[in-house]
JSON list of C-alpha atoms in Angstrom, two decimals:
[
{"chain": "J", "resi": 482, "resn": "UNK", "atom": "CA", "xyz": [79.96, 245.82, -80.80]},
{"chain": "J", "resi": 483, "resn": "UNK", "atom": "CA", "xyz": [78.61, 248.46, -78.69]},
{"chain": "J", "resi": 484, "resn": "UNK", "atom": "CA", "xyz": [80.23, 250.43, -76.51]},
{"chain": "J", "resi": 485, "resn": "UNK", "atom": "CA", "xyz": [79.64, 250.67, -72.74]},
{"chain": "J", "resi": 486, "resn": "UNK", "atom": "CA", "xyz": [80.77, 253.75, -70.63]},
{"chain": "J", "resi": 487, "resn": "UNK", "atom": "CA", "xyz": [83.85, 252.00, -69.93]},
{"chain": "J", "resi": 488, "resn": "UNK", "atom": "CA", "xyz": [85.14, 251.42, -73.00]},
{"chain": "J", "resi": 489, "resn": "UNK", "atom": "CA", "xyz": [84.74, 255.01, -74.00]},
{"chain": "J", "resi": 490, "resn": "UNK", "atom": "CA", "xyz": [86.74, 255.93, -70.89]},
{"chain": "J", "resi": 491, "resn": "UNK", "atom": "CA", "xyz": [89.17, 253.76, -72.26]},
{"chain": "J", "resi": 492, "resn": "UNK", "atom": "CA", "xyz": [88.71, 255.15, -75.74]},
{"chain": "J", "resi": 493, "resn": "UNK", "atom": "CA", "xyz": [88.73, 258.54, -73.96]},
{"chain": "J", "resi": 494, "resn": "UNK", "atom": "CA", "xyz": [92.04, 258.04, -71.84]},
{"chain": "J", "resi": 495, "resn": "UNK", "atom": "CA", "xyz": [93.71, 256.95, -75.33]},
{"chain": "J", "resi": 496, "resn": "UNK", "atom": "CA", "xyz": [92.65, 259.34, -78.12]},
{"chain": "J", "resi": 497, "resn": "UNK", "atom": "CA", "xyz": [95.33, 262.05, -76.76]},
{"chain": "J", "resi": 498, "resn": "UNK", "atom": "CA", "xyz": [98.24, 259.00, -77.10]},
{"chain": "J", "resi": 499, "resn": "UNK", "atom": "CA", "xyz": [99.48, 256.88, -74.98]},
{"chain": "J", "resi": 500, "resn": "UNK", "atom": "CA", "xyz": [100.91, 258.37, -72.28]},
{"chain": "J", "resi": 501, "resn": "UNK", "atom": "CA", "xyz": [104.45, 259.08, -72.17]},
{"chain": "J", "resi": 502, "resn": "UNK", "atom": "CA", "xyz": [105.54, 256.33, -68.97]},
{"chain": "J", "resi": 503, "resn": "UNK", "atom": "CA", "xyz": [106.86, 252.54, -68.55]},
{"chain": "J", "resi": 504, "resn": "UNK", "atom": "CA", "xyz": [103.64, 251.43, -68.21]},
{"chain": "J", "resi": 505, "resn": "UNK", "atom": "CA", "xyz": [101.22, 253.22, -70.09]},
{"chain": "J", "resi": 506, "resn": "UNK", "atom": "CA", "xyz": [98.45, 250.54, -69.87]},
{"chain": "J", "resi": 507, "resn": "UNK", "atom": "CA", "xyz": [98.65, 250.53, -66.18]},
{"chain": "J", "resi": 508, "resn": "UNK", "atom": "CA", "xyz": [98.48, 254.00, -66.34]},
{"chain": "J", "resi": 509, "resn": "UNK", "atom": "CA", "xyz": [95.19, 254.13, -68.24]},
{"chain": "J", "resi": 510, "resn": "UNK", "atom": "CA", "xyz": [93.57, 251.37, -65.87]},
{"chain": "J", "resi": 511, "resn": "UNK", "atom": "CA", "xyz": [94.26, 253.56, -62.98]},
{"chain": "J", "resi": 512, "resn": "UNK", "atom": "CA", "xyz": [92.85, 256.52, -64.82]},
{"chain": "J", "resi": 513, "resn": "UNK", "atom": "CA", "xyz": [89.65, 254.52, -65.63]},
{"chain": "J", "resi": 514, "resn": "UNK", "atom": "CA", "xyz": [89.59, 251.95, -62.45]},
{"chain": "J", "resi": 515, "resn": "UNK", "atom": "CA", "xyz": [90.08, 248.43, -63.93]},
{"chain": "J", "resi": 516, "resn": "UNK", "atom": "CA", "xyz": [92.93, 246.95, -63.83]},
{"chain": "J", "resi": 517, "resn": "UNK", "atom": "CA", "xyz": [95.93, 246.70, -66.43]},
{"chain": "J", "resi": 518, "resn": "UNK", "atom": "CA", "xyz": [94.74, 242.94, -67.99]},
{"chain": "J", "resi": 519, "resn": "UNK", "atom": "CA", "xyz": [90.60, 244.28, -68.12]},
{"chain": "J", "resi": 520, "resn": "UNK", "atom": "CA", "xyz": [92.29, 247.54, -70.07]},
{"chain": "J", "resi": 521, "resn": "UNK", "atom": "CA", "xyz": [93.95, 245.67, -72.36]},
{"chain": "J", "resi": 522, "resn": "UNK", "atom": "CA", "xyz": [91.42, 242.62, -72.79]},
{"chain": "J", "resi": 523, "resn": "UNK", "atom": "CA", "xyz": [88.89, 245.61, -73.80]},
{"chain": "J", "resi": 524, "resn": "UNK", "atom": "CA", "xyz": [91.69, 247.13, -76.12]},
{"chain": "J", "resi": 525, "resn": "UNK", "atom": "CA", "xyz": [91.72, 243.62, -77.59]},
{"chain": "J", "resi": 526, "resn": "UNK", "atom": "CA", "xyz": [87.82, 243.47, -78.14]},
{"chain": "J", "resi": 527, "resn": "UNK", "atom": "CA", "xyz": [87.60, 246.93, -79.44]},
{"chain": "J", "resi": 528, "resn": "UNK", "atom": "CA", "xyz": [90.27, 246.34, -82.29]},
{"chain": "J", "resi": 529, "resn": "UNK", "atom": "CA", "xyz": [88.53, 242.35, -83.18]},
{"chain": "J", "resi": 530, "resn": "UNK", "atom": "CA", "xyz": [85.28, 244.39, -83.50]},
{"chain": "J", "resi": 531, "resn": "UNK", "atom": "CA", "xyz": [86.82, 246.90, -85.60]},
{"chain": "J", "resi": 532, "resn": "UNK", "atom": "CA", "xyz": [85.88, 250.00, -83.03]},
{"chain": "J", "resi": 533, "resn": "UNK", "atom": "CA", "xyz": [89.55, 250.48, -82.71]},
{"chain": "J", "resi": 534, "resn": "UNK", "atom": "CA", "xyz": [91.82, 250.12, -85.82]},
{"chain": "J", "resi": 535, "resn": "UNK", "atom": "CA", "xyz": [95.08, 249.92, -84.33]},
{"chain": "J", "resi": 536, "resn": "UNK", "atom": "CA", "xyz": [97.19, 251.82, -81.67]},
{"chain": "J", "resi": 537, "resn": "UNK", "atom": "CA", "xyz": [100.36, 253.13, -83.26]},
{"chain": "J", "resi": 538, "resn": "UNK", "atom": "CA", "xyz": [103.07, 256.02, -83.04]},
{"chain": "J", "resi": 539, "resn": "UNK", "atom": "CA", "xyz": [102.30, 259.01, -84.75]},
{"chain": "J", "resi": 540, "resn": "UNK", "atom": "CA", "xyz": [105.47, 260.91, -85.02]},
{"chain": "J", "resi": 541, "resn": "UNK", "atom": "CA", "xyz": [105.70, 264.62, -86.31]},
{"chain": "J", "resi": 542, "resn": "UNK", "atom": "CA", "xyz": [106.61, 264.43, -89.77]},
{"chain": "J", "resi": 543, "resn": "UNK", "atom": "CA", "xyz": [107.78, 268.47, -89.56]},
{"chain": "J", "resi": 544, "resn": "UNK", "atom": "CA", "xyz": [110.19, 267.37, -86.44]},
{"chain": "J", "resi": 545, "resn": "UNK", "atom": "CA", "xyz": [111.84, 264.56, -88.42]},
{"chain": "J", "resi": 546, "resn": "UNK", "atom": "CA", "xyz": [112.34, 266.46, -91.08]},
{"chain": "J", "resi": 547, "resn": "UNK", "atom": "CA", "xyz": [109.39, 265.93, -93.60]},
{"chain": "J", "resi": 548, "resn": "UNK", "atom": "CA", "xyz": [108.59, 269.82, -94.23]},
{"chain": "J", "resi": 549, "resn": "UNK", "atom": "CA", "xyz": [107.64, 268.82, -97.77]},
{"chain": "J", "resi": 550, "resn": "UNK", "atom": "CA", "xyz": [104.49, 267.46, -98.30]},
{"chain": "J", "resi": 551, "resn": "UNK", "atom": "CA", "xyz": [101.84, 267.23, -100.87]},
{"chain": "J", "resi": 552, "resn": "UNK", "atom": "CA", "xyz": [98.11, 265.64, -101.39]},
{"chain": "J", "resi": 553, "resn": "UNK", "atom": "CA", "xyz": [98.40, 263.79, -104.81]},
{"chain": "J", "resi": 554, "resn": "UNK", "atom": "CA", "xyz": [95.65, 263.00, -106.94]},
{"chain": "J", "resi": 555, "resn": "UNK", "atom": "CA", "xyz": [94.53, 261.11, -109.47]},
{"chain": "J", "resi": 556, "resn": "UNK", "atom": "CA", "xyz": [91.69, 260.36, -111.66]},
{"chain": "J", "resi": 557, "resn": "UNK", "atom": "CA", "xyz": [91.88, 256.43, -111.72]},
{"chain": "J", "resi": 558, "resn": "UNK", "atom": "CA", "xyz": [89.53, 254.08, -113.75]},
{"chain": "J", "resi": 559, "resn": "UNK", "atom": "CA", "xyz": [86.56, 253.14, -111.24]},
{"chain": "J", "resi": 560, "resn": "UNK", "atom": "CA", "xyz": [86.88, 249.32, -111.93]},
{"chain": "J", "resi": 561, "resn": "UNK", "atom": "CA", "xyz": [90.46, 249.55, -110.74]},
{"chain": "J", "resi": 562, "resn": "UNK", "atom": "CA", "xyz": [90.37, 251.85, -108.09]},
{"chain": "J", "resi": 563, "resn": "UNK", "atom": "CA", "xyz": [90.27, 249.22, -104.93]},
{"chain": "J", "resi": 564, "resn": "UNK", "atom": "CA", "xyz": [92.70, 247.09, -106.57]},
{"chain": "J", "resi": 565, "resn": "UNK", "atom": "CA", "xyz": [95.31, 250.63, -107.35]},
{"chain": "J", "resi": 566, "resn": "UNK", "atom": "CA", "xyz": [94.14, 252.32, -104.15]},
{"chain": "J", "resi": 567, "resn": "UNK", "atom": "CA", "xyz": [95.53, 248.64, -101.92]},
{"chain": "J", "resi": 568, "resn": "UNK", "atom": "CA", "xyz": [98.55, 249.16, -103.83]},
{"chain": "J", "resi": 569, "resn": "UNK", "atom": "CA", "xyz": [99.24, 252.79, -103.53]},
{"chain": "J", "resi": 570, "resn": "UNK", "atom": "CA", "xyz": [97.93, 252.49, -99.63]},
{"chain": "J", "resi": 571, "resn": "UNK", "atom": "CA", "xyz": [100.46, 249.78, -99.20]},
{"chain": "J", "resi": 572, "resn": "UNK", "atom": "CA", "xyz": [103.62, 251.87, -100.26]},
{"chain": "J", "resi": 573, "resn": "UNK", "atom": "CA", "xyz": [106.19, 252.84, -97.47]},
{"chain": "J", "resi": 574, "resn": "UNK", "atom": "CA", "xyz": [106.04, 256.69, -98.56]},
{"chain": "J", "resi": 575, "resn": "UNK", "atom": "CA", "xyz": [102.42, 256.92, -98.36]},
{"chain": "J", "resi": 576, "resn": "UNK", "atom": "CA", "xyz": [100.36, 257.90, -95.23]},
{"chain": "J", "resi": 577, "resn": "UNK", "atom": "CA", "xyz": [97.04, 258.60, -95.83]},
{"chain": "J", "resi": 578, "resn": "UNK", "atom": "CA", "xyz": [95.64, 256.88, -99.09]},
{"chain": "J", "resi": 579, "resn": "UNK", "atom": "CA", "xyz": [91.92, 256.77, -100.04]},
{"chain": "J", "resi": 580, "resn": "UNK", "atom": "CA", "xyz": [88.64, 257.22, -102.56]},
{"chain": "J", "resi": 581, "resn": "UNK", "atom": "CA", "xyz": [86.71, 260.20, -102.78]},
{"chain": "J", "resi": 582, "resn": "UNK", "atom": "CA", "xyz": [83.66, 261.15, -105.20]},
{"chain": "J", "resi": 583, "resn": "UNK", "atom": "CA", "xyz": [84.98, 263.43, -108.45]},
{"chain": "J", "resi": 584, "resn": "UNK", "atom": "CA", "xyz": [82.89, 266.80, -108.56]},
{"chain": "J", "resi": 585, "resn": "UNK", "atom": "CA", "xyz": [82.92, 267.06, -112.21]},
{"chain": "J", "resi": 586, "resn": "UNK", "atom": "CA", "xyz": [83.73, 268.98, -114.58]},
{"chain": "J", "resi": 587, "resn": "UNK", "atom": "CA", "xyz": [86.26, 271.21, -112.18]},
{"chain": "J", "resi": 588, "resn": "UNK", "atom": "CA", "xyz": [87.47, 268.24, -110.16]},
{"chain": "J", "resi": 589, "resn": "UNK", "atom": "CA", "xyz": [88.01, 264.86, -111.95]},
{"chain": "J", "resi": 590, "resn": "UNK", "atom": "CA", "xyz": [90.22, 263.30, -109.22]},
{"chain": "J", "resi": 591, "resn": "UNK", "atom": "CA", "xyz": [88.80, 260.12, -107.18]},
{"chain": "J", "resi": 592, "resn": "UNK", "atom": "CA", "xyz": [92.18, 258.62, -105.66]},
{"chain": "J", "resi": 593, "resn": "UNK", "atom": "CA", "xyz": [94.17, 260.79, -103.05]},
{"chain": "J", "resi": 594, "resn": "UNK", "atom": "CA", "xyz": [97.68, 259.45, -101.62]},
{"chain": "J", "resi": 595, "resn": "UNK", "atom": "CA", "xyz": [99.51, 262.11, -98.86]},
{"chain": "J", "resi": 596, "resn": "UNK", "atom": "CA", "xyz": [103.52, 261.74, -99.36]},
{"chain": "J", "resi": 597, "resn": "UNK", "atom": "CA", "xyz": [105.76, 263.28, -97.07]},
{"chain": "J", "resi": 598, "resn": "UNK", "atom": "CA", "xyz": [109.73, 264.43, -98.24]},
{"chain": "J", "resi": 599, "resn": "UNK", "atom": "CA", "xyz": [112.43, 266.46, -96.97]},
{"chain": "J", "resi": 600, "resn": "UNK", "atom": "CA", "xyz": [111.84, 268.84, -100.10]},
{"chain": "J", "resi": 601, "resn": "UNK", "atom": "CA", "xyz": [109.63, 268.91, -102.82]},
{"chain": "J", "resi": 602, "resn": "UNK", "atom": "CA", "xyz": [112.03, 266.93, -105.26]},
{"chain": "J", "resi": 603, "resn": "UNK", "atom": "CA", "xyz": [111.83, 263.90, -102.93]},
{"chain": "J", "resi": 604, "resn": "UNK", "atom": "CA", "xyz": [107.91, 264.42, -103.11]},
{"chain": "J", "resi": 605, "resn": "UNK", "atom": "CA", "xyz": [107.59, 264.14, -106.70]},
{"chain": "J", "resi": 606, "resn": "UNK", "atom": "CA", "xyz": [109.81, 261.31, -106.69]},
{"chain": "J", "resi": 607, "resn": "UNK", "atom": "CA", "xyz": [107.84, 259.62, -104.71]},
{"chain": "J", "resi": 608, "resn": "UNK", "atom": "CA", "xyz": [104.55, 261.42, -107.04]},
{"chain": "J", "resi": 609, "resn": "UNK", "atom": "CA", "xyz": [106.28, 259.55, -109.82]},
{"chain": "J", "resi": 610, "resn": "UNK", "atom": "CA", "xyz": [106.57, 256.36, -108.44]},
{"chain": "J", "resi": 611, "resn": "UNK", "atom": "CA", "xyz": [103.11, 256.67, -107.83]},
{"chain": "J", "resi": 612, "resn": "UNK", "atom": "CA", "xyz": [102.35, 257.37, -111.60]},
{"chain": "J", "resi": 613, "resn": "UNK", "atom": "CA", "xyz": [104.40, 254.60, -112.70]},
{"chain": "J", "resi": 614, "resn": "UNK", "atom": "CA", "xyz": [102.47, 252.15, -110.76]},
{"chain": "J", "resi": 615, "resn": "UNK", "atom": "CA", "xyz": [99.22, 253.74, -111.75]},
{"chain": "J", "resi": 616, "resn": "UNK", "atom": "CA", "xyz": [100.06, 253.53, -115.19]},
{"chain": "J", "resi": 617, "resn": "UNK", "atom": "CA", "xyz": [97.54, 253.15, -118.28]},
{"chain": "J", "resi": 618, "resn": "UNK", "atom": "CA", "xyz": [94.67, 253.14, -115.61]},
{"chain": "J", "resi": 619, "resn": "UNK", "atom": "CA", "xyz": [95.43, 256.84, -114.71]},
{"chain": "J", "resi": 620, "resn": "UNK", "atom": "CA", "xyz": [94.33, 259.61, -117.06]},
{"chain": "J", "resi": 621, "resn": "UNK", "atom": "CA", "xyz": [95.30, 262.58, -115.02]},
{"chain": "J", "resi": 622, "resn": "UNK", "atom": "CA", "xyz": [96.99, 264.04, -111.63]},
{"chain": "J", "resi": 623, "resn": "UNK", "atom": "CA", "xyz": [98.05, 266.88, -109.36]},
{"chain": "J", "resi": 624, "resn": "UNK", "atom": "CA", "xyz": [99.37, 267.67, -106.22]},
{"chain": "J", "resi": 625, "resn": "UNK", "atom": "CA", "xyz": [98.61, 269.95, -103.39]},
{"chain": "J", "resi": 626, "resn": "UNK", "atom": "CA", "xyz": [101.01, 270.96, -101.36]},
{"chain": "J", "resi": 627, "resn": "UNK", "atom": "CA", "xyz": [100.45, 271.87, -97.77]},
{"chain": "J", "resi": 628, "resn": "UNK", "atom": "CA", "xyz": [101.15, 275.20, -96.72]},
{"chain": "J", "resi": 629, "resn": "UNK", "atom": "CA", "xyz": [100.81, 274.88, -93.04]},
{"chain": "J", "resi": 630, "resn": "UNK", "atom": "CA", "xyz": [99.24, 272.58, -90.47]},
{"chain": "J", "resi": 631, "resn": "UNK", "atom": "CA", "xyz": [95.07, 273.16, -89.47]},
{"chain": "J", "resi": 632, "resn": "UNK", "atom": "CA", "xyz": [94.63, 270.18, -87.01]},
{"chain": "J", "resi": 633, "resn": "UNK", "atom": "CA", "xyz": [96.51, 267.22, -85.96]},
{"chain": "J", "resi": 634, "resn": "UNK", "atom": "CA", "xyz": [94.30, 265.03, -84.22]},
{"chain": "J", "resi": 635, "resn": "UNK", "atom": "CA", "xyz": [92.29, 262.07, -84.51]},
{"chain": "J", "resi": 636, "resn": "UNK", "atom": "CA", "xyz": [88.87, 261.70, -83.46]},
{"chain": "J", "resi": 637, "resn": "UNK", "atom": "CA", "xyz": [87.22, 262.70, -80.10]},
{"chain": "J", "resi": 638, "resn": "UNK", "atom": "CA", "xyz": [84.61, 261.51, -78.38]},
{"chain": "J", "resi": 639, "resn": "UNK", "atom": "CA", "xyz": [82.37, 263.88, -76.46]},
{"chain": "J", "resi": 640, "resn": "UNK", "atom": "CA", "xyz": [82.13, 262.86, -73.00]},
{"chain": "J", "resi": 641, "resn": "UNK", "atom": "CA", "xyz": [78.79, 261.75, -72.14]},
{"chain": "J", "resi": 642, "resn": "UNK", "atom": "CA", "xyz": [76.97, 263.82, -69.08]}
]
């Protein structure tokens, strides 16, 4: 799919959230000058095509009372990693869960899962349900525990002159 200038208005009017009325839709057609169905019959061609994943709630985890919360890792077997990673992604505890490249010999990690707790007991509760699942097919972990927040946003688009 490409993307016209008005879906990236769209896109544009959306990547700060929803905003915060009855009818947020209507809101963003009247921002963008289509009307409420058009916005969300775009919405609905962006997410079949994949240009938009999905339109969800991202709540403060610091506000509700997640000030705990650590980057595990794990060096995985690379034949099982997509069928692990699905699995670890699809836990209720985890928010963030992909591959990335090891940079060997300092860094032998390739599967990264973000947990969230109340305290650092619940996160390595959580780190060991995590292990226990993993199993045989894991040969070594860590966590990293953030220290304080850098950026908590998603993507944005320039705006095109």
């Amino acid at each position: 799919m490409t993307l016209d200038a008005t879906d990236r208005s769209i896109i544009t009017a959306l990547q700060g959230g929803l905003p915060l009325v009855p009818a947020p839709f209507a809101a963003v057609a009247e921002e963008v000058g289509l009307s409420e169905d058009q916005v969300m019959e775009r919405i609905a061609a962006m997410k079949g095509s994949g240009v938009i994943r999905r339109i969800a709630a991202a709540p403060n985890h610091y506000k509700l009372g997640m000030t705990s919360n650590g980057m595990t890792v794990w060096d995985v077997e690379d034949s099982r990693i997509a069928e692990l990673g699905a699995q670890i992604g699809a836990l209720p505890f985890v928010t963030h869960c992909y591959e990335r490249p090891r940079a060997l010999p300092d860094w032998p990690y390739n599967l990264f899962a973000m947990v969230h707790g109340s305290d650092r007991n619940e996160v390595e509760a959580k780190r060991a349900q995590i292990a226990d699942l993993l199993g045989a097919a894991c040969s070594g972990s860590d966590i990293l525990y953030s220290t304080r927040i850098l950026k908590k946003t998603g993507l944005r688009l320039k705006q095109k002159d």
